[in-house]
Amino acid sequence: MSAPAAILPDAPRATVPPPVIPRPLIELERVAVQFGKGEGAVRALAETDLRIEKGDFVALVGPSGCGKSTILKLVSGLLKPSAGNLFVAGREIGAEDVRIGMAYQNPTLLPWLTVRQNVMLPLKIVQPYRKHWRAKRNGEYREKAEALLAQVGLRGFGDKFPWQLSGGMMQRTNLCRALIHEPDLLLLDEPFGALDQFTREELWATMQDLWSTKRTTVLLVTHDLREAGYLANRICVMSARPGRILEDCAVDFARPRSMDLLYTPGFVALTQRLRELIIGVRTAATL
Amino acid sequence: MTNILATLRAKAPSTALILGVFVVWEVACLAFGISDIVLPRPSQILATLWDRWPALWPHTYQTLYTTLVGFGWGVLIGVTLGVSIGSSRLAFETAYPLLVGISSIPKVAVVPIFVLWFGAGTVPAVLTAMIICIFPIVVNVATGIATVEPELEDVMKTLKASKLDILWNVGLPRAMPYFFASLKVAITLAFVGSVVAETVASNRGIGNMMMIASSSFNVPLVFAGLFILAGLGVMLYLIFSFIERRVTGWAHRKTDLAVTT
């Protein structure tokens, strides 16, 4: 599949002074998160170390309530760590120029905008696109949105409204909205969780396709081990609350991966091992 | 042509019901020999409206004027308050109890105070209409803005959208259906406000006219006043429904347009 994004030159990036040693895009150093204070405090995340290289595709899996989404919120800057250091692109969180795209399970499309207008929303908000919004919204930006929509299989749906789409199509639109501003980092919080099995598998393929052409760094939070195994380069397994990373395993199946991969012995062995790890964690937590 | 027929067919039951009520009213008055001092027949009321229209028109104009001016100010103040309360949790939690307190005062009770401050006439009517329609607008606009999905807010925040960006791109458009729903309530309430104020202290307006007519037992004229108020209320309601459908059509989605994969 060709890369429609290549039609347009990359947007000029803000100049970041080159770091002396190449550092990973995301670094968590003994980061902990605690909600509340004193007796009633809840430790959501134990001291956690995590490094994600630029261009990597990392999946976070673990039992529910283990702090997977907390890590996403930390990285996106929505949440401040209670302890430890968090660097994104070599800088303390909050001061960075990193562009972030985000997609949740709930597509949260704006019902009063067409699919195309929804996809273009980040261009209206994020610099450097924002300053050319008025001049380019009917030209370059529109074409950019159409190209991205075509890549996820929604060619010709730009003028529809979100409520005219199926759940899978809405989630495709949501992915486009998270990617239109060419983010350095894409954060996915169970984006395919609410879809039926077949739609989900279609979207996995779409996601792999998008990642292969754009090489955006992706951090995916999921419950689905097959999803993690199919999509990610690395899977981090988290313990029960307060969460920490138990195991960090590389997934080195050749790309592009096909759905048949899911039924090969190697893949089954991987998901089985991960499953046992998580079940072990769950039983340990309930004991 | 088929469109017009379809519309007529859709409207037929409600039109029939309205006409039916009037017919039953007319027939019942005739059958039971009800005196027109107790309950005039619709035909008598319409005749009174026709005969007395030149004298009724200035009152109608006065009531419409005070209602619309009061409503206009109410919308302006209501939207301003609603946006500021809805866009900040602190403001919402601080101001909401006070607003509930104010709203639970029967607005009729403040008319004497307005009369005391501003004298009888137009000003108390405008103020009463205004104060009575502020609350539903504030509550609706604030609710529309305050109930933006948290996930959507997170998405906007990770795009480094400012509070103003979120308000402008998400909060305000989202509040539009709530706002128009409140407008339809507010415009009918505004009539209540101005008519009550006219009844208490004014020498013009439908409320005042009805007071004078009832003190002279001109019951058909009282009912003519009611008919005028009903007509004005329905007219303004229709105008706002029309604007609502134009502006917030997305909120009244038609499922038959949906496409599936």
XYZ file of C-alpha atoms in Angstrom:
548
model
C 0.000 0.000 0.000
C 1.398 3.372 -0.934
C 1.688 6.105 1.646
C -0.761 8.899 0.873
C 0.929 10.959 3.578
C 3.905 11.226 1.263
C 1.854 13.393 -1.112
C 2.482 16.249 1.252
C 5.841 17.280 2.637
C 6.283 16.888 6.350
C 5.191 19.894 8.338
C 8.064 21.960 9.664
C 8.887 20.782 13.155
C 9.891 23.028 15.989
C 13.674 22.848 16.286
C 14.754 20.817 19.283
C 18.421 21.214 20.311
C 20.127 17.919 19.479
C 20.748 15.937 22.681
C 24.303 14.842 23.343
C 23.416 11.176 23.812
C 20.433 9.895 21.830
C 17.776 9.349 24.429
C 14.598 7.343 24.166
C 11.433 9.256 23.342
C 9.865 8.318 26.652
C 11.674 7.627 29.899
C 10.013 6.816 33.193
C 12.479 6.684 36.081
C 11.027 5.276 39.286
C 7.766 7.037 38.539
C 5.002 6.485 41.078
C 1.463 7.818 41.231
C -0.683 8.104 44.292
C -4.207 9.497 44.476
C -5.233 11.199 47.715
C -3.174 11.610 50.840
C -2.711 9.935 54.226
C -4.838 6.945 55.232
C -7.176 6.958 52.241
C -4.416 7.252 49.660
C -4.537 4.876 46.716
C -1.276 3.881 45.064
C -2.137 3.591 41.401
C 1.385 3.010 40.169
C 4.367 1.660 42.101
C 7.856 2.856 41.170
C 8.035 2.058 37.508
C 10.842 2.238 34.977
C 9.975 2.237 31.318
C 11.864 3.365 28.234
C 10.341 3.627 24.810
C 12.512 4.281 21.791
C 11.449 6.540 18.982
C 9.477 4.679 16.324
C 8.712 1.734 18.574
C 5.312 0.092 19.062
C 4.831 -0.855 22.693
C 1.804 -2.557 24.214
C 0.936 -2.407 27.906
C -1.091 -5.343 29.155
C -2.186 -6.330 32.629
C -5.159 -6.976 34.875
C -7.785 -4.248 35.046
C -7.063 -1.380 37.390
C -3.330 -1.996 37.284
C -2.373 1.491 36.188
C -2.040 0.986 32.441
C -4.141 4.031 31.674
C -2.307 5.912 34.413
C 0.913 5.515 32.434
C -0.833 6.884 29.335
C -2.078 9.874 31.289
C 1.404 10.494 32.661
C 2.998 10.385 29.246
C 0.344 12.673 27.745
C 0.883 15.177 30.553
C -2.675 14.900 31.867
C -1.360 13.571 35.167
C 1.706 14.541 37.182
C 3.838 11.827 38.803
C 3.811 11.828 42.605
C 7.433 10.669 42.614
C 10.196 9.945 40.135
C 11.181 11.508 36.846
C 9.351 11.424 33.567
C 11.014 12.609 30.407
C 9.416 12.889 27.005
C 11.863 13.634 24.185
C 14.567 14.176 26.785
C 12.693 16.893 28.610
C 10.615 17.037 31.731
C 6.972 16.546 30.926
C 5.036 19.739 30.418
C 7.857 21.691 28.794
C 8.146 19.504 25.729
C 7.318 20.236 22.116
C 6.229 16.684 21.512
C 3.061 16.370 19.498
C 0.720 13.747 20.872
C -2.240 12.010 19.326
C -4.708 10.140 21.455
C -7.529 7.695 20.836
C -9.822 6.122 23.391
C -12.267 3.244 23.215
C -15.058 5.820 23.016
C -14.548 7.530 19.629
C -15.801 10.902 20.992
C -16.372 12.343 17.538
C -18.135 15.698 17.478
C -21.652 15.040 16.173
C -22.092 18.491 14.634
C -19.057 18.107 12.384
C -18.666 15.916 9.319
C -16.175 13.078 9.362
C -13.646 15.229 7.511
C -14.119 18.176 9.851
C -13.700 15.847 12.815
C -10.450 14.514 11.420
C -9.225 18.056 10.759
C -9.925 19.243 14.305
C -6.329 18.838 15.590
C -5.059 20.968 12.685
C -7.224 23.776 14.008
C -5.669 23.487 17.482
C -2.073 22.286 17.158
C 0.833 24.435 16.041
C 2.318 24.822 13.477
C -0.853 23.864 11.583
C -2.984 26.251 13.569
C -1.469 29.411 12.151
C -2.273 28.349 8.592
C -5.744 27.067 9.466
C -7.684 29.801 7.692
C -5.555 29.679 4.550
C -5.295 25.917 4.177
C -8.438 24.437 5.644
C -10.133 24.191 2.277
C -7.026 23.127 0.371
C -4.012 21.363 1.754
C -5.556 20.318 5.075
C -8.669 19.014 3.411
C -6.617 16.883 1.052
C -4.501 15.672 3.942
C -7.629 14.540 5.784
C -9.033 12.870 2.665
C -5.742 11.030 2.068
C -5.702 9.723 5.623
C -9.363 8.705 5.438
C -8.634 6.854 2.210
C -5.773 5.026 3.896
C -8.073 3.648 6.600
C -10.688 2.660 4.019
C -13.037 5.597 4.407
C -12.631 7.141 0.984
C -15.754 9.117 0.128
C -17.059 9.228 3.690
C -15.670 12.697 4.432
C -19.026 14.426 4.115
C -20.951 11.969 6.273
C -21.770 12.724 9.867
C -20.455 10.495 12.668
C -23.899 9.108 13.484
C -24.185 7.822 9.932
C -21.193 5.527 10.483
C -20.856 2.096 12.045
C -18.801 1.601 15.207
C -15.783 0.384 13.272
C -15.928 3.338 10.890
C -16.171 5.755 13.791
C -13.095 4.197 15.347
C -11.241 4.497 12.017
C -12.176 8.168 11.965
C -10.958 8.462 15.541
C -7.577 6.996 14.517
C -7.368 9.511 11.676
C -8.064 12.336 14.097
C -5.286 11.077 16.356
C -2.815 10.959 13.441
C -3.681 13.945 11.224
C -1.243 16.313 12.946
C 1.627 13.834 12.477
C 2.201 13.256 16.174
C 5.560 12.086 17.506
C 3.676 9.862 19.875
C 0.381 8.054 19.505
C -1.377 6.962 22.691
C -4.086 4.340 22.320
C -6.271 3.387 25.273
C -8.075 0.180 24.283
C -9.172 1.755 21.012
C -10.643 -1.480 19.624
C -12.209 -2.709 22.854
C -15.822 -1.992 21.974
C -15.757 -3.557 18.507
C -16.836 -7.001 17.398
C -14.162 -9.594 16.636
C -14.096 -9.186 12.851
C -14.132 -5.408 12.858
C -11.411 -5.472 15.486
C -9.182 -7.663 13.340
C -9.737 -5.386 10.351
C -8.707 -2.447 12.452
C -5.594 -4.230 13.675
C -4.549 -4.577 10.051
C -5.348 -0.901 9.432
C -3.347 0.084 12.494
C -0.346 -1.980 11.417
C -0.568 -0.366 8.015
C -0.663 3.125 9.480
C 2.265 2.396 11.753
C 4.320 0.907 8.925
C 3.882 3.990 6.758
C 4.209 6.633 9.442
C 6.547 5.025 11.991
C 4.959 7.015 14.756
C 5.933 5.870 18.238
C 2.905 4.071 19.621
C 1.982 3.195 23.184
C -1.039 0.895 23.220
C -2.967 -0.069 26.332
C -5.036 -3.199 25.876
C -6.647 -6.164 27.574
C -6.381 -8.266 24.477
C -3.173 -10.312 24.376
C -3.693 -11.273 20.739
C -4.020 -7.621 19.860
C -0.797 -6.830 21.731
C 1.026 -9.740 20.087
C -0.185 -8.883 16.595
C 0.513 -5.160 16.725
C 3.393 -4.489 19.086
C 7.169 -4.777 18.928
C 7.344 -4.980 22.690
C 4.840 -6.080 25.297
C 5.094 -4.847 28.865
C 3.122 -6.930 31.360
C 1.990 -5.072 34.430
C 1.244 -6.360 37.926
C -1.980 -5.744 39.861
C -2.417 -2.445 41.667
C -0.182 -0.724 42.576
C 1.067 -1.472 39.093
C 4.634 -1.993 38.031
C 6.155 -3.649 35.002
C 6.751 -7.356 35.596
C 8.004 -8.428 32.250
C 9.128 -6.687 29.117
C 9.208 -9.026 26.176
C 10.120 -8.392 22.580
C 7.771 -9.574 19.850
C 9.866 -10.273 16.818
C 7.450 -11.794 14.307
C 8.241 -10.547 10.816
C 6.201 -7.673 9.434
C 3.854 -7.164 7.760
C 2.019 -9.643 9.941
C -1.074 -11.396 8.652
C -4.047 -12.718 10.586
C -2.742 -16.239 10.001
C 0.072 -15.405 12.397
C -2.432 -15.577 15.222
C -2.771 -19.334 14.727
C 0.921 -20.238 14.498
C 2.476 -22.169 17.412
C 4.952 -19.369 18.171
C 2.187 -16.797 18.563
C -0.005 -19.106 20.616
C 2.939 -19.877 22.900
C 3.577 -16.154 23.402
C -0.021 -15.293 24.273
C -0.236 -18.345 26.522
C 2.852 -17.278 28.447
C 1.525 -13.736 28.854
C -1.838 -15.072 29.917
C -0.305 -17.235 32.621
C 1.723 -14.284 33.870
C -1.388 -12.109 34.200
C -3.465 -14.859 35.772
C -0.617 -15.452 38.237
C -0.672 -11.759 39.057
C -4.422 -11.810 39.561
C -4.408 -14.794 41.895
C -1.515 -13.308 43.852
C -3.534 -10.104 44.232
C -6.652 -11.845 45.515
C -4.776 -14.040 48.022
C -47.207 18.102 -3.754
C -46.833 14.704 -2.077
C -44.671 16.437 0.503
C -47.413 18.874 1.388
C -49.914 16.033 1.575
C -47.598 14.055 3.839
C -47.148 17.068 6.127
C -50.900 17.592 6.231
C -51.450 13.954 7.072
C -48.846 14.096 9.839
C -50.399 17.254 11.297
C -53.997 16.069 10.894
C -54.433 14.384 14.318
C -53.155 17.343 16.325
C -55.176 19.832 14.262
C -58.261 17.665 14.665
C -57.742 17.564 18.418
C -57.454 21.357 18.678
C -60.562 21.889 16.558
C -62.316 19.141 18.512
C -61.671 20.882 21.831
C -63.236 24.077 20.512
C -66.212 22.251 19.052
C -66.857 20.373 22.326
C -66.513 23.649 24.224
C -68.992 25.400 21.936
C -71.491 22.541 21.984
C -71.222 22.034 25.755
C -71.851 25.739 26.431
C -74.945 25.631 24.196
C -76.215 22.292 25.493
C -75.886 23.104 29.187
C -76.913 26.723 28.740
C -73.756 28.079 30.369
C -73.909 31.839 30.730
C -71.214 33.849 28.932
C -70.371 35.516 32.258
C -69.071 32.135 33.443
C -67.662 30.656 30.251
C -68.123 32.358 26.894
C -68.329 30.230 23.752
C -65.308 30.212 21.394
C -67.445 31.854 18.700
C -68.275 34.725 21.080
C -64.616 35.116 21.955
C -63.590 35.243 18.304
C -66.323 37.780 17.608
C -65.079 39.938 20.498
C -61.532 39.668 19.164
C -62.722 40.819 15.746
C -64.862 43.695 17.037
C -62.427 45.026 19.613
C -59.191 44.499 17.682
C -58.412 48.209 17.190
C -58.627 48.669 20.973
C -56.766 45.414 21.704
C -53.852 46.031 19.367
C -51.989 48.611 21.537
C -52.198 46.220 24.485
C -50.967 43.341 22.389
C -48.111 45.430 21.092
C -47.164 46.525 24.625
C -47.128 42.947 25.940
C -45.168 41.654 22.958
C -42.696 44.514 23.347
C -42.056 44.045 27.077
C -41.842 40.271 26.662
C -39.353 40.417 23.815
C -37.162 43.052 25.462
C -37.165 41.113 28.730
C -36.518 37.867 26.885
C -33.647 39.440 24.934
C -31.937 40.632 28.097
C -32.681 37.309 29.753
C -30.977 35.412 26.918
C -27.975 37.737 27.005
C -27.495 37.483 30.767
C -28.473 33.808 30.876
C -25.955 32.786 28.210
C -23.166 34.838 29.803
C -23.839 33.331 33.225
C -24.344 29.849 31.787
C -21.053 29.904 29.867
C -19.067 31.196 32.833
C -20.650 28.758 35.258
C -20.412 25.817 32.875
C -16.785 26.283 31.939
C -15.409 26.221 35.454
C -16.150 23.563 38.019
C -15.413 25.989 40.849
C -17.871 28.541 39.483
C -20.427 25.780 38.928
C -20.222 24.507 42.487
C -20.085 28.018 43.964
C -22.898 29.634 42.065
C -25.289 26.750 41.579
C -26.852 26.737 45.091
C -27.454 30.483 44.858
C -29.090 30.076 41.462
C -31.340 27.310 42.745
C -32.283 29.550 45.664
C -33.124 32.450 43.391
C -35.026 30.251 41.000
C -37.193 28.825 43.755
C -38.553 32.286 44.587
C -41.912 32.692 42.860
C -41.095 35.457 40.399
C -44.558 36.930 40.891
C -43.456 37.857 44.385
C -40.753 40.213 43.137
C -43.087 42.299 40.992
C -44.091 44.578 43.919
C -40.398 45.180 44.577
C -39.772 46.168 40.964
C -42.810 48.452 41.107
C -41.434 50.001 44.301
C -38.086 50.638 42.616
C -39.100 51.620 39.105
C -42.767 52.646 39.369
C -45.642 51.127 37.453
C -45.395 50.591 33.677
C -43.014 49.073 31.204
C -39.877 48.609 33.319
C -41.269 46.146 35.915
C -42.821 44.076 33.116
C -39.533 43.885 31.229
C -37.607 43.020 34.382
C -40.065 40.341 35.433
C -39.991 38.754 31.982
C -36.198 38.866 32.093
C -35.724 37.385 35.538
C -38.206 34.600 34.932
C -36.465 33.364 31.800
C -32.841 33.666 32.940
C -32.767 30.539 35.068
C -33.720 27.854 32.538
C -31.213 29.334 30.077
C -28.387 29.417 32.636
C -28.993 25.858 33.772
C -29.233 24.457 30.259
C -26.216 26.250 28.822
C -24.127 25.411 31.884
C -25.180 21.764 31.733
C -24.376 21.539 28.031
C -20.891 22.907 28.571
C -20.152 21.083 31.810
C -21.090 17.649 30.492
C -18.438 17.404 27.767
C -17.155 13.803 27.792
C -13.984 13.551 29.902
C -12.293 11.495 27.180
C -12.925 14.229 24.654
C -11.523 16.794 27.055
C -8.416 14.605 27.484
C -8.012 14.383 23.721
C -8.267 18.161 23.460
C -5.840 18.710 26.337
C -3.217 16.413 24.827
C -3.484 18.588 21.709
C -2.589 21.443 24.070
C -5.918 23.137 23.490
C -6.547 26.077 25.784
C -9.707 26.365 27.861
C -10.984 28.835 25.299
C -10.231 26.411 22.433
C -12.190 23.679 24.191
C -15.062 26.033 24.948
C -15.227 27.349 21.404
C -14.772 24.060 19.538
C -16.538 21.653 21.853
C -18.406 23.274 24.732
C -20.457 25.890 22.898
C -21.555 23.767 19.919
C -22.403 20.988 22.342
C -24.513 23.357 24.447
C -26.557 24.552 21.443
C -29.346 21.934 21.641
C -29.638 22.583 25.380
C -29.735 26.319 24.705
C -32.522 26.080 22.152
C -34.522 23.733 24.340
C -34.293 26.337 27.086
C -35.265 29.146 24.690
C -38.570 27.454 23.961
C -39.272 27.218 27.675
C -37.984 30.718 28.341
C -40.091 32.497 25.725
C -43.325 31.091 27.150
C -42.178 31.926 30.677
C -41.327 35.471 29.602
C -44.995 35.954 28.672
C -46.010 34.811 32.125
C -43.635 37.348 33.632
C -44.727 40.350 31.635
C -48.462 39.586 31.936
C -48.211 39.136 35.697
C -46.350 42.421 36.036
C -48.953 44.173 33.861
C -51.724 42.736 35.976
C -50.154 44.094 39.139
C -48.961 47.484 38.035
C -49.433 48.871 34.579
C -51.953 50.834 32.607
C -51.255 49.054 29.352
C -50.760 45.528 28.122
C -52.891 42.415 27.856
C -52.582 41.680 31.574
C -53.907 45.108 32.469
C -56.648 44.859 29.846
C -57.776 41.514 31.276
C -57.840 42.947 34.814
C -60.064 45.825 33.733
C -62.309 43.572 31.637
C -62.819 41.124 34.490
C -63.642 43.887 36.961
C -66.434 44.964 34.593
C -67.529 41.328 34.050
C -66.692 41.501 30.357
C -65.755 37.818 30.359
C -65.551 37.364 26.560
C -62.967 40.148 26.498
C -60.960 38.398 29.253
C -60.944 35.254 27.171
C -60.017 37.258 24.084
C -56.937 38.364 26.041
C -56.139 34.737 26.796
C -56.481 33.830 23.132
C -54.097 36.612 22.146
C -51.533 35.418 24.706
C -51.850 31.833 23.534
C -51.452 32.943 19.916
C -48.352 35.022 20.648
C -46.822 32.223 22.725
C -47.380 29.614 20.038
C -46.042 31.931 17.334
C -42.774 32.603 19.176
C -42.428 28.953 20.133
C -42.724 28.005 16.453
C -40.145 30.598 15.448
C -37.623 29.216 17.942
C -38.358 25.602 17.005
C -37.681 26.505 13.400
C -34.350 28.163 14.241
C -33.496 25.227 16.482
C -34.018 22.718 13.702
C -31.880 24.776 11.376
C -29.001 25.252 13.800
C -28.909 21.974 15.703
C -30.188 19.491 13.142
C -27.364 17.134 14.114
C -28.930 16.632 17.536
C -32.219 15.469 15.990
C -30.622 12.818 13.860
C -32.593 10.715 11.461
C -31.643 7.066 11.731
C -32.907 6.250 8.268
C -29.931 8.127 6.818
C -27.456 5.833 8.521
C -25.064 3.771 6.443
C -23.420 0.586 7.528
C -20.338 -1.288 6.424
